[in-house]
Coordinates of C-alpha atoms in Angstrom, one line a residue:
Chain A
M1412 CA -27.6 103.2 9.9
Q1413 CA -28.4 101.0 13.3
Q1414 CA -30.4 98.9 11.5
Q1415 CA -27.7 98.0 9.0
R1416 CA -25.2 97.2 11.4
L1417 CA -27.5 95.1 13.1
Q1418 CA -28.5 93.6 10.2
S1419 CA -24.5 92.9 8.7
W1420 CA -24.3 90.9 12.5
R1421 CA -26.9 89.0 12.1
F1422 CA -25.9 87.6 8.9
Y1423 CA -22.8 86.7 9.6
S1424 CA -23.8 84.6 13.0
V1425 CA -25.5 83.3 10.0
V1426 CA -22.7 82.3 7.8
I1427 CA -20.2 81.7 10.3
A1428 CA -22.4 79.3 11.9
M1429 CA -23.3 78.2 8.8
L1430 CA -19.5 77.5 7.9
L1431 CA -19.1 76.2 10.9
L1432 CA -22.3 73.3 10.7
A1433 CA -20.2 72.5 7.5
A1434 CA -17.4 72.0 9.2
V1435 CA -18.6 69.2 12.0
L1436 CA -20.3 67.8 8.9
L1437 CA -16.4 67.2 7.1
W1438 CA -15.4 66.7 10.2
R1439 CA -17.7 63.8 10.6
M1440 CA -17.0 62.5 6.9
A1441 CA -13.5 62.6 7.4
S1442 CA -13.9 60.9 10.7
L1443 CA -16.0 57.7 8.5
Q1444 CA -14.1 57.6 5.6
V1445 CA -11.2 58.9 5.8
L1446 CA -9.3 58.9 8.7
P1447 CA -7.4 56.2 9.3
D1448 CA -7.3 55.7 13.0
A1449 CA -10.9 57.6 14.8
D1450 CA -12.6 55.6 16.9
R1451 CA -15.8 53.7 15.0
G1452 CA -14.1 55.1 11.8
F1453 CA -14.1 53.7 8.6
E1454 CA -11.5 50.7 9.6
F1455 CA -14.4 49.6 12.0
L1456 CA -17.2 50.2 9.6
Q1457 CA -15.6 48.0 6.2
G1458 CA -14.7 45.6 9.3
Q1459 CA -19.0 45.2 10.0
G1460 CA -19.4 45.1 7.2
E1461 CA -17.4 42.3 5.3
A1462 CA -18.0 40.7 8.5
R1463 CA -21.1 40.7 7.4
T1464 CA -20.8 39.8 3.3
V1465 CA -17.1 38.5 3.6
R1466 CA -16.3 34.1 4.0
T1467 CA -13.6 32.5 3.9
E1468 CA -13.8 29.0 2.3
P1469 CA -12.1 25.7 2.6
I1470 CA -11.5 24.3 -0.6
S1471 CA -11.2 20.4 0.8
A1472 CA -8.0 18.6 -0.7
Y1473 CA -8.1 14.6 -0.6
R1474 CA -5.5 12.8 -0.3
G1475 CA -4.4 10.0 -3.1
V1476 CA -5.9 6.6 -3.8
I1477 CA -4.1 3.7 -3.9
T1478 CA -4.7 1.5 -6.5
D1479 CA -2.9 -2.1 -7.7
R1480 CA -1.1 -2.4 -11.4
N1481 CA -4.6 -2.7 -12.9
G1482 CA -6.4 0.5 -10.9
E1483 CA -8.2 -1.3 -9.1
P1484 CA -8.5 0.9 -5.2
L1485 CA -6.7 -0.9 -2.6
A1486 CA -7.1 2.8 -0.5
V1487 CA -9.9 5.0 -0.8
S1488 CA -10.5 8.6 1.7
T1489 CA -14.6 9.0 2.4
P1490 CA -15.3 11.9 3.9
V1491 CA -16.3 11.5 7.7
E1492 CA -18.0 13.9 10.3
S1493 CA -15.6 14.1 13.6
I1494 CA -18.3 16.5 16.2
W1495 CA -16.4 18.2 18.8
A1496 CA -18.0 20.8 21.4
N1497 CA -17.1 24.1 22.7
P1498 CA -17.3 22.1 26.8
K1499 CA -17.6 26.1 28.3
V1500 CA -20.4 26.7 26.1
L1501 CA -21.7 23.8 26.6
L1502 CA -21.5 23.5 31.0
Q1503 CA -23.8 26.4 30.6
H1504 CA -26.8 24.2 29.5
P1505 CA -27.2 21.2 31.6
K1506 CA -30.8 20.3 30.3
D1507 CA -29.2 19.5 26.6
W1508 CA -26.9 17.3 28.0
S1509 CA -29.4 14.4 28.2
R1510 CA -30.3 15.2 24.6
L1511 CA -27.1 14.7 23.5
A1512 CA -26.3 11.9 25.6
Q1513 CA -28.9 9.4 24.3
A1514 CA -27.5 11.0 20.3
L1515 CA -24.0 9.9 20.6
S1516 CA -25.4 6.9 22.4
W1517 CA -23.0 7.5 25.5
D1518 CA -23.9 7.1 29.5
K1519 CA -25.1 10.8 30.4
A1520 CA -22.6 10.2 34.0
M1521 CA -20.2 9.7 31.1
L1522 CA -20.6 13.1 29.1
E1523 CA -21.0 14.7 32.5
S1524 CA -17.9 13.4 33.7
R1525 CA -15.8 14.5 30.6
L1526 CA -17.4 17.5 30.1
V1527 CA -15.1 18.5 33.6
K1528 CA -12.5 16.8 33.0
F1529 CA -12.2 19.6 29.9
S1530 CA -14.3 22.2 31.2
A1531 CA -10.7 24.5 30.7
K1532 CA -10.3 23.9 27.2
E1533 CA -12.7 25.1 24.4
F1534 CA -11.9 21.8 22.3
M1535 CA -12.6 18.2 22.8
Y1536 CA -13.9 15.6 20.5
L1537 CA -17.3 13.9 21.7
E1538 CA -16.9 11.1 18.7
R1539 CA -15.1 10.7 15.8
H1540 CA -15.8 9.4 12.2
L1541 CA -19.1 9.1 12.2
P1542 CA -20.9 9.3 8.4
P1543 CA -22.2 12.6 7.3
H1544 CA -25.7 11.2 8.3
E1545 CA -25.6 10.3 11.2
A1546 CA -23.7 13.7 12.5
A1547 CA -26.8 15.5 10.6
T1548 CA -28.9 13.8 13.8
I1549 CA -26.5 15.2 15.6
L1550 CA -26.2 18.9 15.1
D1551 CA -30.1 19.0 14.2
L1552 CA -30.8 18.7 18.2
G1553 CA -30.0 22.3 17.1
I1554 CA -27.2 22.4 20.8
D1555 CA -24.8 25.4 21.3
G1556 CA -21.5 24.2 21.5
V1557 CA -21.8 20.8 19.7
Y1558 CA -20.1 21.9 16.2
A1559 CA -19.0 19.2 13.4
Q1560 CA -15.7 19.0 11.3
R1561 CA -15.4 17.6 7.7
E1562 CA -12.4 15.0 8.5
Y1563 CA -11.0 12.2 6.3
R1564 CA -11.6 8.1 7.0
R1565 CA -8.8 6.1 4.7
Y1566 CA -11.1 3.0 3.7
Y1567 CA -9.0 -0.4 2.4
P1568 CA -11.3 -2.2 0.2
A1569 CA -9.1 -5.6 -0.5
G1570 CA -8.7 -5.8 3.9
E1571 CA -6.1 -8.5 5.5
V1572 CA -5.2 -9.4 2.2
T1573 CA -2.8 -6.1 1.2
A1574 CA -2.7 -4.3 4.4
H1575 CA 1.4 -5.3 5.1
L1576 CA 2.0 -4.2 1.7
V1577 CA -0.6 -1.3 1.5
G1578 CA -0.2 -0.4 5.3
M1579 CA -2.7 1.5 6.9
T1580 CA -2.8 6.3 7.9
D1581 CA -3.6 7.3 12.1
I1582 CA -6.8 8.6 13.0
D1583 CA -5.5 11.8 11.8
D1584 CA -5.2 10.2 8.1
R1585 CA -1.5 10.7 7.8
G1586 CA 0.9 7.3 7.4
Q1587 CA 1.5 5.6 9.5
E1588 CA 2.5 1.7 7.9
G1589 CA 3.4 0.3 4.9
M1590 CA 3.6 2.8 1.0
E1591 CA 1.1 4.5 3.4
L1592 CA 4.1 5.8 5.0
A1593 CA 6.5 6.1 2.4
Y1594 CA 4.9 8.1 0.2
D1595 CA 2.9 10.2 2.5
A1596 CA 4.5 13.2 1.4
W1597 CA 2.8 12.7 -2.1
L1598 CA -0.7 11.3 -0.9
T1599 CA -1.4 13.6 0.8
G1600 CA -3.2 17.0 -0.1
E1601 CA -3.3 19.8 1.9
S1602 CA -7.0 21.9 2.3
G1603 CA -6.6 25.5 0.9
A1604 CA -9.1 28.3 1.7
K1605 CA -10.4 31.6 0.0
Q1606 CA -12.5 34.6 0.4
V1607 CA -15.7 35.4 -1.5
M1608 CA -18.1 37.9 -1.1
K1609 CA -22.0 36.3 0.2
D1610 CA -24.9 37.9 -0.4
L1611 CA -28.4 38.3 2.3
R1612 CA -29.0 34.7 1.3
G1613 CA -26.0 33.0 0.9
R1614 CA -24.9 33.4 -2.6
T1615 CA -21.6 33.3 -3.4
I1616 CA -21.3 36.6 -5.5
K1617 CA -17.5 37.3 -6.1
E1618 CA -14.8 35.5 -5.3
L1619 CA -11.9 37.7 -3.5
G1620 CA -9.3 35.9 -2.9
L1621 CA -6.9 32.8 -2.5
I1622 CA -5.6 33.0 0.6
K1623 CA -3.9 29.3 0.1
S1624 CA -4.2 26.9 -2.9
A1625 CA -5.4 23.1 -2.7
R1626 CA -2.9 20.8 -3.3
S1627 CA -5.0 17.4 -4.0
G1628 CA -2.6 14.0 -3.3
Q1629 CA -1.5 12.0 -5.9
A1630 CA -3.1 8.9 -6.9
M1631 CA -0.2 5.8 -6.7
A1632 CA -1.2 3.0 -8.5
L1633 CA 1.2 0.2 -6.6
S1634 CA 2.6 -3.6 -9.5
I1635 CA 0.5 -5.6 -7.3
D1636 CA -2.0 -6.8 -9.1
L1637 CA -5.2 -7.9 -6.9
R1638 CA -6.0 -11.0 -8.4
L1639 CA -2.9 -12.7 -8.0
Q1640 CA -2.3 -11.2 -4.5
Y1641 CA -5.5 -13.2 -3.0
V1642 CA -4.4 -15.9 -5.0
A1643 CA -1.4 -15.9 -3.2
Y1644 CA -2.9 -14.1 0.3
R1645 CA -5.7 -17.0 0.1
E1646 CA -2.8 -20.1 -0.8
L1647 CA -0.3 -19.1 1.9
K1648 CA -2.8 -18.6 5.0
Q1649 CA -4.2 -21.9 4.0
A1650 CA -0.8 -23.4 4.4
V1651 CA 0.1 -22.0 6.9
A1652 CA -2.9 -22.7 9.0
N1653 CA -2.9 -26.4 7.6
F1654 CA 0.6 -27.6 9.1
G1655 CA 0.3 -24.6 12.3
A1656 CA 3.3 -22.4 11.2
K1657 CA 3.7 -19.2 13.1
A1658 CA 4.2 -17.1 10.5
G1659 CA 4.3 -17.1 6.3
S1660 CA 5.7 -14.9 3.3
V1661 CA 4.6 -15.2 0.0
V1662 CA 6.7 -12.5 -3.2
V1663 CA 5.7 -12.7 -6.4
L1664 CA 7.9 -11.7 -8.8
N1665 CA 7.9 -10.0 -12.7
A1666 CA 10.2 -11.9 -13.4
K1667 CA 11.4 -9.4 -16.8
T1668 CA 10.4 -6.0 -14.8
G1669 CA 11.1 -6.6 -11.1
E1670 CA 7.8 -5.9 -10.1
V1671 CA 6.1 -7.4 -7.1
L1672 CA 3.2 -8.8 -8.6
A1673 CA 1.6 -10.1 -4.9
M1674 CA 3.1 -9.3 -1.5
A1675 CA 1.6 -11.3 1.4
N1676 CA 2.3 -12.4 4.9
Q1677 CA 0.2 -14.2 7.8
P1678 CA -0.9 -13.4 10.9
S1679 CA -1.9 -9.7 9.0
Y1680 CA -4.3 -7.4 10.2
N1681 CA -7.6 -6.3 9.3
P1682 CA -6.7 -2.2 9.0
N1683 CA -10.5 -1.2 8.2
D1684 CA -10.6 -2.3 11.7
R1685 CA -8.6 -1.7 14.8
S1686 CA -9.7 -2.0 17.2
N1687 CA -7.6 -5.8 17.7
I1688 CA -4.1 -5.7 16.0
A1689 CA -1.6 -7.6 17.1
P1690 CA 2.0 -5.9 17.1
A1691 CA 3.1 -8.9 15.4
S1692 CA 0.8 -9.2 12.5
L1693 CA 1.3 -5.2 11.6
R1694 CA 4.7 -6.5 9.9
N1695 CA 5.8 -7.3 6.2
R1696 CA 7.3 -10.2 7.1
A1697 CA 8.6 -10.1 3.5
I1698 CA 10.3 -7.4 3.5
T1699 CA 10.8 -6.1 6.8
D1700 CA 12.2 -9.9 9.0
V1701 CA 15.7 -11.6 8.2
F1702 CA 16.1 -15.7 8.4
E1703 CA 18.0 -18.5 7.4
P1704 CA 17.9 -19.4 3.4
G1705 CA 19.2 -22.4 4.1
S1706 CA 19.1 -25.0 0.5
T1707 CA 17.3 -22.7 -1.3
I1708 CA 20.7 -20.9 -1.4
K1709 CA 22.8 -24.0 -3.2
P1710 CA 21.5 -22.6 -7.1
L1711 CA 23.3 -19.3 -6.3
A1712 CA 26.7 -21.4 -4.7
V1713 CA 26.6 -23.2 -7.6
L1714 CA 26.5 -20.3 -10.2
A1715 CA 29.6 -18.7 -8.5
A1716 CA 31.2 -22.6 -8.7
L1717 CA 30.2 -22.6 -12.7
E1718 CA 31.8 -19.0 -12.9
T1719 CA 34.9 -20.2 -12.0
E1720 CA 34.9 -22.5 -14.2
Q1721 CA 36.7 -25.3 -11.7
F1722 CA 33.2 -27.2 -12.4
K1723 CA 30.6 -28.0 -14.3
P1724 CA 26.9 -28.9 -14.2
Y1725 CA 28.0 -32.5 -15.5
T1726 CA 30.7 -33.3 -12.7
V1727 CA 31.1 -35.4 -10.3
I1728 CA 32.0 -34.9 -6.6
D1729 CA 31.5 -38.3 -4.5
T1730 CA 29.3 -37.7 -1.6
T1731 CA 29.9 -41.9 0.5
P1732 CA 29.7 -43.3 3.6
G1733 CA 26.9 -39.6 3.3
Y1734 CA 29.0 -37.5 5.9
V1735 CA 31.3 -34.9 5.8
Q1736 CA 33.1 -33.6 8.9
V1737 CA 34.5 -30.5 8.9
G1738 CA 36.4 -29.1 11.6
R1739 CA 34.6 -30.2 15.1
K1740 CA 31.0 -30.4 12.7
T1741 CA 30.1 -33.7 11.2
L1742 CA 27.9 -32.4 8.1
L1743 CA 25.4 -35.4 6.7
D1744 CA 23.0 -35.9 4.3
P1745 CA 19.8 -38.0 5.0
V1746 CA 21.4 -40.8 3.2
N1747 CA 24.1 -42.0 1.4
Y1748 CA 23.5 -40.5 -2.0
G1749 CA 26.9 -41.8 -3.6
E1750 CA 28.3 -40.7 -6.3
L1751 CA 26.3 -36.8 -7.7
D1752 CA 27.0 -34.4 -10.2
I1753 CA 26.3 -31.8 -9.7
T1754 CA 22.6 -31.4 -11.4
R1755 CA 22.0 -33.9 -9.4
I1756 CA 23.3 -32.1 -5.4
I1757 CA 21.0 -29.7 -6.7
A1758 CA 17.9 -31.3 -7.4
K1759 CA 18.6 -34.2 -4.0
S1760 CA 19.9 -30.9 -2.1
S1761 CA 23.3 -32.9 -0.6
Q1762 CA 24.6 -31.2 1.9
V1763 CA 27.8 -33.2 1.3
G1764 CA 27.9 -32.3 -2.2
M1765 CA 27.9 -28.4 -2.1
T1766 CA 30.3 -28.6 1.2
K1767 CA 32.7 -30.7 -0.4
M1768 CA 32.6 -27.8 -3.9
A1769 CA 32.1 -25.3 -1.6
L1770 CA 35.9 -26.1 0.2
Q1771 CA 37.6 -26.2 -3.8
L1772 CA 36.5 -22.8 -4.1
E1773 CA 38.8 -19.7 -3.2
P1774 CA 37.0 -18.3 0.1
D1775 CA 35.2 -15.5 -1.1
V1776 CA 34.1 -16.4 -4.5
V1777 CA 30.5 -17.7 -3.2
R1778 CA 30.2 -14.6 -0.7
D1779 CA 30.6 -12.4 -4.1
M1780 CA 28.3 -14.1 -6.0
Y1781 CA 25.9 -14.1 -3.6
Y1782 CA 26.2 -9.8 -2.8
R1783 CA 26.4 -9.6 -6.9
L1784 CA 23.0 -11.3 -6.4
G1785 CA 21.8 -8.5 -4.1
L1786 CA 22.0 -9.8 -0.9
G1787 CA 23.4 -7.8 1.9
Q1788 CA 22.2 -5.1 -0.3
G1789 CA 18.6 -2.5 -0.5
T1790 CA 16.2 -4.0 -3.4
G1791 CA 15.2 -1.2 -3.9
T1792 CA 11.6 -1.5 -3.2
G1793 CA 11.9 2.0 -0.9
F1794 CA 9.3 0.0 1.3
P1795 CA 9.7 1.8 5.8
G1796 CA 11.9 -0.6 7.3
E1797 CA 13.0 -2.6 4.5
A1798 CA 16.0 -5.4 5.9
V1799 CA 19.6 -5.7 4.1
G1800 CA 20.0 -9.2 5.8
V1801 CA 23.6 -9.9 7.2
L1802 CA 26.5 -10.8 4.8
P1803 CA 29.3 -11.3 7.4
E1804 CA 32.5 -11.2 5.5
Y1805 CA 35.7 -12.8 6.7
D1806 CA 39.4 -12.1 5.9
R1807 CA 40.1 -15.3 7.2
W1808 CA 37.8 -18.3 6.2
R1809 CA 37.7 -20.8 8.2
P1810 CA 36.3 -24.3 6.7
I1811 CA 33.5 -24.1 8.2
Q1812 CA 32.0 -21.0 7.7
Q1813 CA 33.0 -21.5 3.4
A1814 CA 30.5 -24.9 3.3
T1815 CA 28.0 -23.1 5.9
Y1816 CA 27.8 -20.1 2.9
A1817 CA 27.3 -22.2 0.4
F1818 CA 24.5 -24.5 2.3
G1819 CA 22.5 -21.2 3.2
Y1820 CA 23.4 -20.4 6.7
G1821 CA 25.6 -18.1 8.9
L1822 CA 23.9 -14.8 6.7
N1823 CA 20.5 -14.2 6.2
L1824 CA 18.6 -12.4 3.9
T1825 CA 14.3 -11.1 2.9
V1826 CA 12.3 -12.9 1.2
V1827 CA 12.6 -10.4 -1.4
Q1828 CA 15.8 -11.1 -1.5
L1829 CA 16.3 -14.0 -2.1
A1830 CA 13.1 -13.9 -4.2
Q1831 CA 15.5 -11.3 -6.3
A1832 CA 18.3 -13.3 -6.6
Y1833 CA 16.6 -16.0 -8.3
A1834 CA 15.1 -13.3 -11.1
V1835 CA 18.6 -12.5 -11.5
I1836 CA 19.2 -16.5 -12.7
A1837 CA 15.5 -16.6 -14.9
N1838 CA 15.9 -13.4 -16.7
E1839 CA 20.2 -15.1 -17.6
G1840 CA 21.8 -13.3 -15.4
V1841 CA 20.2 -9.9 -15.5
K1842 CA 20.0 -8.2 -11.8
R1843 CA 17.3 -5.0 -11.8
P1844 CA 15.9 -3.5 -8.9
V1845 CA 13.1 -4.7 -7.5
S1846 CA 9.5 -2.6 -7.2
L1847 CA 6.3 -1.9 -5.2
L1848 CA 5.3 0.9 -7.9
R1849 CA 3.9 -0.1 -11.1
T1850 CA 6.4 0.5 -13.8
D1851 CA 5.7 1.2 -17.3
K1852 CA 8.5 0.5 -18.7
S1853 CA 11.6 -1.7 -17.2
P1854 CA 14.4 -0.5 -15.4
P1855 CA 17.9 -1.1 -17.2
G1856 CA 19.5 -4.2 -15.9
Q1857 CA 22.2 -5.0 -14.5
K1858 CA 24.8 -7.5 -16.2
V1859 CA 26.0 -10.0 -13.0
V1860 CA 26.2 -12.7 -14.0
E1861 CA 27.1 -14.3 -17.9
A1862 CA 24.0 -16.0 -19.4
H1863 CA 25.1 -19.7 -20.3
Y1864 CA 25.3 -20.2 -16.2
A1865 CA 22.4 -18.6 -15.5
R1866 CA 20.8 -20.9 -18.3
D1867 CA 23.0 -23.9 -16.4
V1868 CA 21.4 -23.0 -13.3
M1869 CA 18.1 -23.0 -14.5
K1870 CA 18.6 -26.2 -16.1
M1871 CA 19.6 -27.9 -13.0
L1872 CA 16.5 -26.5 -11.5
R1873 CA 14.2 -28.6 -13.6
K1874 CA 15.4 -31.6 -11.8
V1875 CA 14.7 -30.5 -8.1
V1876 CA 10.9 -30.1 -9.6
S1877 CA 11.4 -33.6 -11.5
D1878 CA 9.8 -37.1 -9.6
D1879 CA 13.2 -38.1 -7.9
G1880 CA 14.2 -34.1 -6.8
T1881 CA 13.0 -32.9 -3.8
G1882 CA 10.6 -29.8 -4.9
S1883 CA 8.8 -32.5 -6.8
R1884 CA 5.2 -31.1 -4.9
A1885 CA 6.3 -28.1 -6.8
F1886 CA 5.4 -29.5 -10.4
I1887 CA 2.3 -28.0 -11.9
D1888 CA 0.7 -30.5 -14.8
S1889 CA 0.8 -26.6 -17.2
Y1890 CA 3.3 -24.8 -17.2
S1891 CA 7.3 -26.0 -17.1
V1892 CA 8.9 -24.4 -13.6
A1893 CA 11.7 -24.9 -11.4
G1894 CA 12.7 -23.8 -8.5
K1895 CA 14.8 -25.1 -5.5
T1896 CA 13.4 -26.0 -1.6
G1897 CA 15.0 -25.6 1.8
T1898 CA 14.4 -26.2 5.2
A1899 CA 16.6 -24.5 7.8
H1900 CA 17.2 -25.3 11.2
K1901 CA 15.7 -21.9 13.2
A1902 CA 19.3 -20.4 15.1
D1903 CA 17.9 -20.2 19.3
A1904 CA 19.7 -19.2 22.3
G1905 CA 22.7 -20.8 22.1
G1906 CA 22.7 -22.8 19.0
Y1907 CA 20.8 -24.6 16.8
A1908 CA 17.0 -25.6 17.9
D1909 CA 16.2 -29.3 16.8
H1910 CA 12.5 -29.0 16.5
L1911 CA 12.1 -25.4 14.8
Y1912 CA 12.2 -25.3 11.2
I1913 CA 11.7 -22.6 8.3
G1914 CA 10.7 -24.6 5.3
S1915 CA 11.0 -22.2 1.5
F1916 CA 10.6 -22.9 -2.2
V1917 CA 11.5 -20.1 -4.3
G1918 CA 10.4 -21.4 -8.2
V1919 CA 10.6 -20.1 -11.3
A1920 CA 7.6 -20.4 -14.6
P1921 CA 6.9 -20.7 -17.0
A1922 CA 10.6 -22.0 -17.3
D1923 CA 11.2 -21.7 -20.9
D1924 CA 10.3 -18.2 -21.4
P1925 CA 10.5 -17.4 -17.1
E1926 CA 7.5 -14.9 -16.3
I1927 CA 7.7 -15.2 -12.6
I1928 CA 9.2 -16.0 -9.9
V1929 CA 7.3 -17.5 -6.5
A1930 CA 9.0 -16.9 -3.5
V1931 CA 7.3 -19.1 -0.3
M1932 CA 8.8 -19.2 3.3
I1933 CA 6.9 -21.0 6.0
D1934 CA 8.4 -20.0 9.8
E1935 CA 8.3 -22.9 12.4
P1936 CA 5.8 -25.5 10.3
R1937 CA 4.5 -27.0 14.1
D1938 CA 3.8 -30.4 12.2
T1939 CA 5.1 -33.2 10.8
K1940 CA 5.1 -32.2 8.3
Y1941 CA 8.5 -29.7 7.5
H1942 CA 10.9 -29.9 4.8
G1943 CA 10.0 -27.2 2.1
G1944 CA 9.6 -29.9 -0.3
Q1945 CA 6.6 -31.1 2.2
V1946 CA 4.9 -27.5 3.5
A1947 CA 6.2 -24.1 0.6
A1948 CA 6.1 -26.8 -2.4
P1949 CA 3.0 -27.7 -2.9
T1950 CA 1.5 -23.7 -1.0
F1951 CA 4.0 -22.8 -5.1
A1952 CA 2.2 -25.0 -7.1
K1953 CA -1.3 -23.1 -6.4
I1954 CA 0.3 -19.8 -6.8
T1955 CA 2.1 -20.5 -10.4
E1956 CA -0.6 -22.3 -11.9
D1957 CA -3.4 -20.2 -10.6
A1958 CA -1.1 -16.8 -11.5
L1959 CA 0.1 -18.1 -14.4
R1960 CA -3.9 -18.7 -16.1
L1961 CA -4.7 -15.4 -14.5
L1962 CA -1.9 -13.5 -16.5
Q1963 CA -3.2 -15.2 -19.7
E1964 CA 0.4 -17.8 -20.1
P1965 CA -0.7 -20.3 -22.3
P1966 CA -0.1 -23.3 -20.8
H1967 CA 2.9 -25.6 -21.6
S1968 CA 0.6 -29.2 -22.1
K1969 CA -0.9 -29.2 -25.4
P1970 CA -3.7 -31.9 -25.0
V1971 CA -6.3 -31.0 -27.1
R1972 CA -6.1 -28.7 -30.1
L1973 CA -9.5 -27.9 -32.4
S1974 CA -9.0 -26.0 -35.3
V1975 CA -11.8 -23.6 -36.3
S1976 CA -12.3 -22.6 -40.4
P1977 CA -11.5 -19.2 -41.7
K1978 CA -15.6 -17.9 -41.8
S1979 CA -15.8 -19.6 -37.6
V1980 CA -12.4 -17.5 -36.6
D1981 CA -14.7 -14.6 -38.3
Q1982 CA -17.9 -14.7 -37.0
L1983 CA -16.3 -15.4 -33.7
A1984 CA -14.3 -12.0 -33.9
A1985 CA -17.9 -10.6 -34.7
H1986 CA -18.6 -12.2 -31.6
G1987 CA -15.4 -10.4 -29.8
V1988 CA -13.8 -13.4 -29.1
A1989 CA -10.1 -12.4 -30.2
L1990 CA -8.2 -15.5 -31.1
Chain B
M867 CA -24.9 48.7 -18.5
V868 CA -22.2 49.0 -15.0
V869 CA -25.0 47.8 -12.8
H870 CA -26.4 45.0 -15.5
V871 CA -23.4 43.7 -15.6
T872 CA -22.4 43.1 -12.1
H873 CA -25.6 42.0 -12.0
Q874 CA -24.6 39.2 -14.3
V875 CA -21.5 38.2 -12.8
R876 CA -22.5 37.9 -9.5
K877 CA -25.7 35.8 -10.9
E878 CA -22.5 33.6 -12.6
T879 CA -20.6 33.7 -9.8
D880 CA -23.0 32.1 -8.2
Q881 CA -24.1 29.3 -10.6
L882 CA -20.3 28.0 -10.6
E883 CA -19.7 28.2 -6.7
G884 CA -23.2 25.9 -7.2
L885 CA -21.2 23.7 -9.6
R886 CA -18.3 23.8 -7.7
R887 CA -20.2 22.4 -4.9
E888 CA -21.7 18.9 -6.6
S889 CA -18.8 18.6 -7.8
A890 CA -17.3 17.6 -4.7
H891 CA -20.4 16.2 -4.2
L892 CA -20.6 13.8 -6.7
Q893 CA -16.7 13.0 -6.3
V894 CA -17.8 12.5 -2.5
E895 CA -20.1 9.9 -3.5
W896 CA -18.3 8.7 -6.2
G897 CA -16.1 7.4 -3.6
Q898 CA -18.7 5.7 -1.9
F899 CA -19.8 3.6 -4.9
L900 CA -16.0 2.5 -5.8
L901 CA -15.9 1.3 -2.4
E902 CA -19.3 -0.3 -2.5
Q903 CA -18.1 -1.8 -5.8
S904 CA -14.5 -3.1 -4.0
T905 CA -16.9 -4.7 -1.4
W906 CA -18.8 -6.4 -3.8
A907 CA -16.7 -7.6 -6.4
S908 CA -13.4 -9.0 -4.0
Y909 CA -12.4 -11.2 -5.5
S910 CA -12.4 -14.3 -2.9
R911 CA -16.5 -13.0 -2.8
V912 CA -16.6 -13.4 -6.1
R913 CA -15.3 -17.1 -6.2
T914 CA -16.9 -18.2 -3.4
E915 CA -20.0 -17.0 -5.1
A916 CA -18.9 -19.1 -8.4
E917 CA -18.2 -21.6 -7.4
R918 CA -20.9 -21.8 -4.6
E919 CA -23.9 -20.5 -6.5
L920 CA -22.8 -21.8 -9.6
Q921 CA -21.4 -24.6 -9.6
M922 CA -18.7 -23.4 -11.5
Q923 CA -15.6 -25.3 -11.5
V924 CA -11.2 -24.2 -12.7
P925 CA -11.0 -26.7 -15.1
E926 CA -7.9 -29.1 -15.5
S927 CA -5.4 -28.8 -17.7
G928 CA -6.8 -32.2 -19.5
Q929 CA -10.6 -30.5 -20.0
I930 CA -8.6 -27.0 -21.8
I931 CA -9.4 -27.1 -25.4
F932 CA -6.7 -25.0 -27.7
V933 CA -8.2 -22.8 -29.8
G934 CA -7.0 -22.0 -33.0
K935 CA -7.0 -20.6 -37.0
E936 CA -6.0 -23.5 -39.0

């Protein structure tokens, strides 16, 4: 009995011990796998596991490419590496400093002083925007606390030729100037990130999910044609250098669609090398700078006069004796032109003729026409810093105000506005917004003037380019052109300066069926030549001739024709020649 | 069966990732070639080379002959 009881006591104690052990085991299992906040419980373990397998991978996104209308790249992002350091770590390894300084081609003292300066920080750039292979040689030194970070750098293949229009980005790839700034949101790409699981050898074995989706920057096609842009830039640069001018601008517009085919300015800068950019050279003068146009405005005033039906192209005005007194001012022609009709007033650019015509019109007529042609308003480019110009309106017009309005003083405008106004004339009175982006179909125009008035003015503009007109140097052998010269005194402190001028020429070609408008403005030519017909008209002629040839416009003069038999046409066609 | 499919999926995910990396790399290279091309083929360079190396010139309007069908 005794023995049996003893046995049963021992039996139960063993059972209890076993149960206790099982309970401990269960508790441990539960604390590892189920209970949420146990010390070193399942959260900790899972975290450790993931720390060894789960990685966050960046999904890179690029800033969009900017191209010209034919897809030639104007701004491209390429990856570069920026080397950065953690000063706290690097300061603990002084023996690596000389190797690092050598790899960076820095002075060791400089590295030390910068490390000390940033010693409280955990991040400092050592070198930014290195080509990937140069960055790799630095990283291969294996120095603790030195890391690389991928960034993108913008390159501008056309350099200074398109600098003003395309603009540039800052070192962090955000738009700073020009179209880079205007369409920054459209161009900017946003890098994303995703979580992946990797195995021991670094192979990706499972995609766990997207943390943030990447958004690539969108490409953008500008309206300019790089070939025309080169021509315009080359000729403008040449002209500005030849005449010792301070600055200059050229705008080439597509007459039919209002797209800007070329827009060049001097002085320019190289956006790929920002070390020495003068602030004055940054401005896209054709859009942001206003000037008093002088005589290039006269055709627009004549258009207003024709519309009133008070004047016809053949209406004769007597400009004898070559000057006219308005208020206290005397307005002069270079010589006494005698009797001139309106057409010849434009061709000779007679100040007296314009004044007499303007004084016979209702005062508001001319201003109203300028406004309808787009002066004093935005042109629709959306370019940052676009100037709208000043087109004052008066309650009571004094005669001198009326007169100066008609020959281009007392108001100001940009080269683009001037080109747009001429586009209306070339386009039989239809005004279209100016576009810096390629438009596949031309935007609907707005009829602002009756077609026959615009055609009359076009005929006058052709006379300007004839032998006895002021714009004879704008004449081109191969194409018919029409246009108007302008020479304006620059306003200085307290009045108009005697020896500072702006020479300009705005033209349309071919005159029979306009394709392009070319506006040239030369600011402060330092030569004895300063007249628009001398400084701007030849530049216009060179740009226009090259531009039309590049646009494959058949020449107007057809001196020699070669006829071919249908058979040889077929043969040529077989070689890919289209007739 | 499950083990086999899981393994297969892992292998192919890795392949996909590799291809994505390659495409990113090629994109980078494309950008660099694009720049190289536009540098060598820039219009101003083509013009100076044509004039200097090949003695070419823009024809005067009198030198242009039109070829048309009869």
